[in-house]
CSV table of N, CA and C in Angstrom, one decimal:
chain,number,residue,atom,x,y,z
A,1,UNK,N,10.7,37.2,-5.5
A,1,UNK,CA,10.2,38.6,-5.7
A,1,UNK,C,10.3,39.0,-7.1
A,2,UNK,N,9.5,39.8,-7.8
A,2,UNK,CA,9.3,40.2,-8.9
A,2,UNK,C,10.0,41.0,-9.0
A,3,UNK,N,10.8,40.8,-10.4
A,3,UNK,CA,12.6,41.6,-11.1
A,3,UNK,C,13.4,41.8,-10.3
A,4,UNK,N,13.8,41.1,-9.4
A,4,UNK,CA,15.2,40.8,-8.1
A,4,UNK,C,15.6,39.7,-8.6
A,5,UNK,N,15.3,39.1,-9.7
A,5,UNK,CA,16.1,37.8,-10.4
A,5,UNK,C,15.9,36.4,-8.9
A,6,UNK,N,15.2,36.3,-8.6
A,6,UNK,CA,14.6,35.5,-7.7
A,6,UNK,C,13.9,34.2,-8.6
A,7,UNK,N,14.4,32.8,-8.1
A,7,UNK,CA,13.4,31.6,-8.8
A,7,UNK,C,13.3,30.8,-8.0
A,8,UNK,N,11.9,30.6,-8.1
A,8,UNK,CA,11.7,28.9,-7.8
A,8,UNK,C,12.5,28.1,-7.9
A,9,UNK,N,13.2,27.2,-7.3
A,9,UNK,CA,13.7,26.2,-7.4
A,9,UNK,C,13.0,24.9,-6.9
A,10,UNK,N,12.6,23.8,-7.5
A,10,UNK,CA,11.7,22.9,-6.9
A,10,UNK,C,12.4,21.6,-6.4
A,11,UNK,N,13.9,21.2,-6.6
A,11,UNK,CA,15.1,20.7,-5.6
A,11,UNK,C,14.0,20.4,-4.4
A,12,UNK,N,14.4,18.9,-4.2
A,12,UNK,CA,14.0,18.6,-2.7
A,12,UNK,C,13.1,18.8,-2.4
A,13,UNK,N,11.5,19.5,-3.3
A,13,UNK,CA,10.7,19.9,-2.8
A,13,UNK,C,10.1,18.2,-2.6
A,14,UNK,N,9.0,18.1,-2.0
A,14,UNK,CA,8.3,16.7,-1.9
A,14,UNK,C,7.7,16.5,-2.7
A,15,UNK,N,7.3,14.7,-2.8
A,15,UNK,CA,6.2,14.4,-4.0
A,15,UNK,C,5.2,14.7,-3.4
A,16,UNK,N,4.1,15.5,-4.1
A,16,UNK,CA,2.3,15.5,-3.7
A,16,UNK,C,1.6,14.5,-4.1
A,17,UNK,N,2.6,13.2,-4.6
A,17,UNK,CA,1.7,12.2,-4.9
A,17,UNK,C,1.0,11.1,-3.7
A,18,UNK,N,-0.1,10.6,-3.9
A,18,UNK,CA,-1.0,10.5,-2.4
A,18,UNK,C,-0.1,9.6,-1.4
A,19,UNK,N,-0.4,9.1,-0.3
A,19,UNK,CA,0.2,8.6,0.7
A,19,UNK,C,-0.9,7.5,0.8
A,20,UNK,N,-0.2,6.6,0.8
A,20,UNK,CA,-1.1,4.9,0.3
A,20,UNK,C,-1.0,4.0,1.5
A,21,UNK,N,-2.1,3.7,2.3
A,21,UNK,CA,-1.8,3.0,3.7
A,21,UNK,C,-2.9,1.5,3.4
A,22,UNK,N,-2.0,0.4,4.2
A,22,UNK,CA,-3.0,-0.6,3.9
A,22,UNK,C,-3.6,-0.7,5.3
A,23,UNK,N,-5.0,-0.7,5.7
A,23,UNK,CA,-5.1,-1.3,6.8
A,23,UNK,C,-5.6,-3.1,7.1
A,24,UNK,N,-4.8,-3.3,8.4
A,24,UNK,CA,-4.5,-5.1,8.6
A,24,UNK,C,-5.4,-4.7,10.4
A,25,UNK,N,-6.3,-4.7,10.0
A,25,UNK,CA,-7.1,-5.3,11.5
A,25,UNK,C,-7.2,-3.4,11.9
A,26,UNK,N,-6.2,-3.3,13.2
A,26,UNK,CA,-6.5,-2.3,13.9
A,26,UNK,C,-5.6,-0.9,13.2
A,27,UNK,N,-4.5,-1.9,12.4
A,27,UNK,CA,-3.0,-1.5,12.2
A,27,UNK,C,-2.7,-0.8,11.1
A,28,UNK,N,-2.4,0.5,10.5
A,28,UNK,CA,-2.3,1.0,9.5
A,28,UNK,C,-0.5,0.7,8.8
A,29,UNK,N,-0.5,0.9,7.7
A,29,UNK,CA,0.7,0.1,6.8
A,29,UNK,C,1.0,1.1,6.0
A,30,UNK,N,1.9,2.2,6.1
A,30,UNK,CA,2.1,2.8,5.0
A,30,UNK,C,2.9,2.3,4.0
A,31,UNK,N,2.6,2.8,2.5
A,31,UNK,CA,3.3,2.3,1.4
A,31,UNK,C,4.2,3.2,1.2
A,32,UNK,N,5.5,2.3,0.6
A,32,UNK,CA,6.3,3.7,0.0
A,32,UNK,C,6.1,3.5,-1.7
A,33,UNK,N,6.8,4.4,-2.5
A,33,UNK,CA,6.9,4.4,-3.7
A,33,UNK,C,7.2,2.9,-4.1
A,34,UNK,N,7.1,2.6,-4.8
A,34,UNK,CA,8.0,1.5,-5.3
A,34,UNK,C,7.2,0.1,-4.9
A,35,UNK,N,8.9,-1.1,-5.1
A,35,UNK,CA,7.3,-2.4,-4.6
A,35,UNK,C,7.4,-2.7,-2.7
A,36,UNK,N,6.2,-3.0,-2.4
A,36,UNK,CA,6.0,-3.7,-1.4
A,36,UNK,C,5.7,-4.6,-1.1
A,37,UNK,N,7.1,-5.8,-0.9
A,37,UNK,CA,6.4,-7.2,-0.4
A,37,UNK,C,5.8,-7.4,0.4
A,38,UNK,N,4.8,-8.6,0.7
A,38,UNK,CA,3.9,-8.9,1.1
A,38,UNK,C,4.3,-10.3,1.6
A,39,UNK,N,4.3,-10.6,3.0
A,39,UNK,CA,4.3,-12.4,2.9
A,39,UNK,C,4.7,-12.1,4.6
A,40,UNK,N,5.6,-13.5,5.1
A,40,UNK,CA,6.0,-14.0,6.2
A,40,UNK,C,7.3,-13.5,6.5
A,41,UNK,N,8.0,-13.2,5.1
A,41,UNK,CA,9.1,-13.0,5.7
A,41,UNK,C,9.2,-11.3,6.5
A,42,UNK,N,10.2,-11.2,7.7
A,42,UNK,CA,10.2,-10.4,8.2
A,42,UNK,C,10.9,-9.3,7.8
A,43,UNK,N,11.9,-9.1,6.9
A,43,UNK,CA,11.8,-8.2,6.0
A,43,UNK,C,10.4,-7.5,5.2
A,44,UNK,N,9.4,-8.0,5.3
A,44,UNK,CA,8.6,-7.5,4.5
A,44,UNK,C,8.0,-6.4,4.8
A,45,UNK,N,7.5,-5.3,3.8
A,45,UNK,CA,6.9,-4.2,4.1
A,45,UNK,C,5.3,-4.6,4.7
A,46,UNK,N,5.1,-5.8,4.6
A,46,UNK,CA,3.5,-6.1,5.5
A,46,UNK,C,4.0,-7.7,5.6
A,47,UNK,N,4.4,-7.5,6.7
A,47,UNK,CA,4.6,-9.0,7.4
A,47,UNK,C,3.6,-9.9,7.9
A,48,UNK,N,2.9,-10.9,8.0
A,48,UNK,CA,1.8,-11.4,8.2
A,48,UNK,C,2.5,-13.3,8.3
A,49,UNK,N,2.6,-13.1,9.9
A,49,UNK,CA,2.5,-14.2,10.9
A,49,UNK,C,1.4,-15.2,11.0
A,50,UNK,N,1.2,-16.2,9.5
A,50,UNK,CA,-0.2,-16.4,9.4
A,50,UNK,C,0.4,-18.1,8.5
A,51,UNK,N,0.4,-19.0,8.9
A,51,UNK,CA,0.4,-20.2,8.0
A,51,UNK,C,0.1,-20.3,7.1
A,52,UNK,N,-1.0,-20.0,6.8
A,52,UNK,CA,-1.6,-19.8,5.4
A,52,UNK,C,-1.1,-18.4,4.2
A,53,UNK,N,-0.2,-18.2,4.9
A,53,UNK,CA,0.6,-16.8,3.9
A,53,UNK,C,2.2,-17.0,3.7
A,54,UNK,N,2.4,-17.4,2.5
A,54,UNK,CA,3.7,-17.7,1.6
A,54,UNK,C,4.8,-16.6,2.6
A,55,UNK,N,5.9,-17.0,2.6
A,55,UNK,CA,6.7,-16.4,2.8
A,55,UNK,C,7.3,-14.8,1.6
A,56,UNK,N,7.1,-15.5,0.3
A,56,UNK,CA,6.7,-14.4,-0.3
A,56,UNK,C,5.4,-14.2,-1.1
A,57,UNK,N,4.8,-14.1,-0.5
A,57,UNK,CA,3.2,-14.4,-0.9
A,57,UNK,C,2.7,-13.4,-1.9
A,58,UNK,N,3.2,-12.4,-2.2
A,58,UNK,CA,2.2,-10.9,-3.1
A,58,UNK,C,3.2,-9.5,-2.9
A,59,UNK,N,2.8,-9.2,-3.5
A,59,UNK,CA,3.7,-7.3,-3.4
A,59,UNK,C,2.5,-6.2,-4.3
A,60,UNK,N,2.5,-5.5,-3.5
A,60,UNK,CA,2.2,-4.1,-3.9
A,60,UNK,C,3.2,-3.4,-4.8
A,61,UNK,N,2.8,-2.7,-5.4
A,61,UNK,CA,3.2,-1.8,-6.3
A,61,UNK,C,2.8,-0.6,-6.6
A,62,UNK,N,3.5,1.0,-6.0
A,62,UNK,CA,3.4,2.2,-5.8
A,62,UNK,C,3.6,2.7,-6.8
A,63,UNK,N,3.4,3.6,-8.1
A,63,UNK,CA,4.0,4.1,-8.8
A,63,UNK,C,2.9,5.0,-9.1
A,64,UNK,N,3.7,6.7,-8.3
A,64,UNK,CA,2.8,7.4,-8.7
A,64,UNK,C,1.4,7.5,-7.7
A,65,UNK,N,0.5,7.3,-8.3
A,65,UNK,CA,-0.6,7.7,-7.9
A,65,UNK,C,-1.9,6.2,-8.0
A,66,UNK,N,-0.8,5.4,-8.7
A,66,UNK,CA,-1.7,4.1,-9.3
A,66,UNK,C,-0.7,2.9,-8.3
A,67,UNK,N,-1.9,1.9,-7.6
A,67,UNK,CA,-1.3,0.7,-6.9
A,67,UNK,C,-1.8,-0.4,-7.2
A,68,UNK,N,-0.7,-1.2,-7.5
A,68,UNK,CA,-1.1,-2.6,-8.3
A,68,UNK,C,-0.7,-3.8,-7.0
A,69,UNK,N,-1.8,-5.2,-6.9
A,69,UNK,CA,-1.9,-5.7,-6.5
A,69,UNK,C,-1.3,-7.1,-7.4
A,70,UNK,N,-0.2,-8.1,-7.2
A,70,UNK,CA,0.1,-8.8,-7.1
A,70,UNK,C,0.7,-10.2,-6.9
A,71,UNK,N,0.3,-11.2,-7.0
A,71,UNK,CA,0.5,-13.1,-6.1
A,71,UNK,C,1.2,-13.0,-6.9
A,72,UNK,N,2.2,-13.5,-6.0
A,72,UNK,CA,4.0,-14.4,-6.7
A,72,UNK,C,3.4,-16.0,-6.7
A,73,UNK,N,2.9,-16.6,-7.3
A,73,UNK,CA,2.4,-17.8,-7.1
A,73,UNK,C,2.0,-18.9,-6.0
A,74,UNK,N,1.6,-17.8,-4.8
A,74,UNK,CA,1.5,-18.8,-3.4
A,74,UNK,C,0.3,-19.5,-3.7
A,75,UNK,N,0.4,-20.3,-2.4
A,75,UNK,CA,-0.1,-21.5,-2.5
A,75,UNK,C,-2.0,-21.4,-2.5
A,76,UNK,N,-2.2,-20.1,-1.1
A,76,UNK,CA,-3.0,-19.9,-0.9
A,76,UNK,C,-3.8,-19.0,-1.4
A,77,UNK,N,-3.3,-17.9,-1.9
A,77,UNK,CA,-3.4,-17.1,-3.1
A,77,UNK,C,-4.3,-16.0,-2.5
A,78,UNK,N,-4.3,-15.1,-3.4
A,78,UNK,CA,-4.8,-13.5,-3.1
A,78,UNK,C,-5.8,-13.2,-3.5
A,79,UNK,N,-7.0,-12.5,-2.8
A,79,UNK,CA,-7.7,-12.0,-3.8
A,79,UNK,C,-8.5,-10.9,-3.5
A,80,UNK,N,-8.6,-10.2,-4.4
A,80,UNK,CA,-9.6,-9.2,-4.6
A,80,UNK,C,-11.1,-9.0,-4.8
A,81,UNK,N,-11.4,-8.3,-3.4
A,81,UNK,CA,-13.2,-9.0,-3.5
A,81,UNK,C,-13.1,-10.5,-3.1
A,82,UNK,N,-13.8,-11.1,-3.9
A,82,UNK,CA,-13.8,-12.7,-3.8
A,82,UNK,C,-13.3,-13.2,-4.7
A,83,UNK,N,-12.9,-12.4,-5.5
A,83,UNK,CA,-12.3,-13.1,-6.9
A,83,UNK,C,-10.4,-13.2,-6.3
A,84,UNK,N,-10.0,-14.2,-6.7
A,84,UNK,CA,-8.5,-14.7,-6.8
A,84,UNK,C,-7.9,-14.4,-7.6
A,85,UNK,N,-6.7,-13.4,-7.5
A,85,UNK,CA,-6.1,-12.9,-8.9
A,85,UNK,C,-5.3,-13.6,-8.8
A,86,UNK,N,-4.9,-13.6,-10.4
A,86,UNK,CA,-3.8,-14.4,-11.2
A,86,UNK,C,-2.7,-14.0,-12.1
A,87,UNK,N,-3.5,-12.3,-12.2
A,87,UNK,CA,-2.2,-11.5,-12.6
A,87,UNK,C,-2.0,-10.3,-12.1
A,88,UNK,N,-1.2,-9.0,-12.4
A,88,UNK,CA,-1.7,-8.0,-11.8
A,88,UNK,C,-2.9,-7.3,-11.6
A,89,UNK,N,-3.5,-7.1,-10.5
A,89,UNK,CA,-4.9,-6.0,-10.7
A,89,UNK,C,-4.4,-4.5,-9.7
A,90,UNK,N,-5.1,-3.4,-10.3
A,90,UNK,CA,-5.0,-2.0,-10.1
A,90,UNK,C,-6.0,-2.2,-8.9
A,91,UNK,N,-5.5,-1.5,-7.9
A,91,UNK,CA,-6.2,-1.7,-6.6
A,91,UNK,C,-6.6,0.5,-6.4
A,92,UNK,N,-7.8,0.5,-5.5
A,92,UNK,CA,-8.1,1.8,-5.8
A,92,UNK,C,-8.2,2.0,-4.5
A,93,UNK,N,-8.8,3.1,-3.7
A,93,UNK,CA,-8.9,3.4,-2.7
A,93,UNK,C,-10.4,3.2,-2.3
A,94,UNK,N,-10.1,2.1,-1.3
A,94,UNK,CA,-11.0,1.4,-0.4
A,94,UNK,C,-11.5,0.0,-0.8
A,95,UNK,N,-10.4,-0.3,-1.5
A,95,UNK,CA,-10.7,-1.8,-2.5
A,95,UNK,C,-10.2,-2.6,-0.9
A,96,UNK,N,-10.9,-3.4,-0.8
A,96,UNK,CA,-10.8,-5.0,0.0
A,96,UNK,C,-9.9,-6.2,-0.3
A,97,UNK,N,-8.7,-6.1,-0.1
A,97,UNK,CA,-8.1,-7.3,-0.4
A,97,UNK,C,-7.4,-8.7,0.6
A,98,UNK,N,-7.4,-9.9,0.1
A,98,UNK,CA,-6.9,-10.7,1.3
A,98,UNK,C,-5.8,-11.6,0.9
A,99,UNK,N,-5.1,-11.8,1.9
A,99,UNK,CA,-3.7,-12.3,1.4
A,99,UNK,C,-3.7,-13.2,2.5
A,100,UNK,N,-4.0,-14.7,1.8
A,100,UNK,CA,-4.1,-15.9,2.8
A,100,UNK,C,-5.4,-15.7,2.9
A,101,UNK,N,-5.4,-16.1,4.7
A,101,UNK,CA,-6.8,-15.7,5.0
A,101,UNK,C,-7.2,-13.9,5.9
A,102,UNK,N,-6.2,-13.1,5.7
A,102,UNK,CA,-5.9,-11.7,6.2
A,102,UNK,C,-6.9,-11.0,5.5
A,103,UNK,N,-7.7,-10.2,5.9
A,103,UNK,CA,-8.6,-9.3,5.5
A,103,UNK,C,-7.6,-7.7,5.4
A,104,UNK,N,-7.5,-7.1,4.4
A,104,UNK,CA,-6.7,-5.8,4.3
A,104,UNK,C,-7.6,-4.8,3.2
A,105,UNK,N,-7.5,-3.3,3.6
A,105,UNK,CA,-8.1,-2.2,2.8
A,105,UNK,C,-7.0,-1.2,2.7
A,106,UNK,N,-7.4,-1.1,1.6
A,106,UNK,CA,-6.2,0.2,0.7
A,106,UNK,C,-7.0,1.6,1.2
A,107,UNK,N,-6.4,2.2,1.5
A,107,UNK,CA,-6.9,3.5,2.0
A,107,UNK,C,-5.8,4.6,1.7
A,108,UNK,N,-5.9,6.2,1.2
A,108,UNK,CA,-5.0,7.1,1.2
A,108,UNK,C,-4.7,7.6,2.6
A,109,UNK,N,-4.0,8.1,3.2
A,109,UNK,CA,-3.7,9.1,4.2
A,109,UNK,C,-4.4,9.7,4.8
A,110,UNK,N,-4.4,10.9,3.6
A,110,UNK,CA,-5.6,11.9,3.7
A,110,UNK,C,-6.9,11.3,4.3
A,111,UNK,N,-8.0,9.9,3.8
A,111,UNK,CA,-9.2,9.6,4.2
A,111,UNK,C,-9.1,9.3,5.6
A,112,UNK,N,-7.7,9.0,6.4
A,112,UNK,CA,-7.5,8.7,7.6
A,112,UNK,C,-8.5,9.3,8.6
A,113,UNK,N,-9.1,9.0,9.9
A,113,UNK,CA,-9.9,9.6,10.7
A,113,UNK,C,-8.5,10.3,11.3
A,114,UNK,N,-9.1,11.6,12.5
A,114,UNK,CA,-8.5,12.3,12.9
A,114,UNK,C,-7.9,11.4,14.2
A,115,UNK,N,-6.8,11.4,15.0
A,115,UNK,CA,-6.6,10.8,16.0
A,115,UNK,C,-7.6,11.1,16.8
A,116,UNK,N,-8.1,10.1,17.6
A,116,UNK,CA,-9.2,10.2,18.8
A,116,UNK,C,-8.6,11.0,20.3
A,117,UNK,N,-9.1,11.9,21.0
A,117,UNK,CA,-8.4,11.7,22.1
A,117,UNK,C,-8.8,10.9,23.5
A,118,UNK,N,-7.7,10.8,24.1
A,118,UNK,CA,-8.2,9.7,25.2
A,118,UNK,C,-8.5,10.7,26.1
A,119,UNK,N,-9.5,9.5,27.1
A,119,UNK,CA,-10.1,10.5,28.6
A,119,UNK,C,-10.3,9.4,29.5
């Protein structure tokens, strides 16, 4: 309130930075901040039960508002588009990427469809 010595404090308020989901088939993957491995092992923030995918196969990287796409040297390797990356690439929203032979799309939150209702 204006001259009651009242302030904003922004403590604990939330980040408005966007909400980064990968989708894997049917399955949506939210990202957190920070990195997100990618591979077989079951610890990972996108686990992928797939032969052809390293145990530590690739990690995402959140920072902010910008997500980077990159292969820890697997065998079968990653790639964007059709092209196979070799170093890090900046992945944007609605870029196509495959890890192994897994087809995945970077999508924000927000572009999410509304839940459907059932009948």
């Amino acid at each position: 309130m204006h001259r009651f010595g009242y302030a904003f404090d922004a403590t604990g308020v939330a980040d408005v930075t966007a909400q980064f989901v990968v989708i894997v088939g049917r399955e949506g993957i939210f990202l957190r901040q920070g990195v997100n491995p990618i591979g077989r092992d079951p610890n990972d923030t996108i686990c992928i039960n797939a032969p052809e995918v390293s145990r530590h196969h690739a990690r995402i990287i959140v920072d902010g508002d910008r997500v980077t796409l990159e292969d820890l040297g697997s065998k079968n390797g990653s790639y964007l588009g059709t092209v196979r990356i070799t170093s890090p690439v900046e992945l944007r929203t609605g870029d196509e990427f495959t890890i192994g032979k897994t087809l995945m799309l970077l999508r924000v939150s927000r572009d999410l469809p509304a839940t459907k209702t059932a009948t």
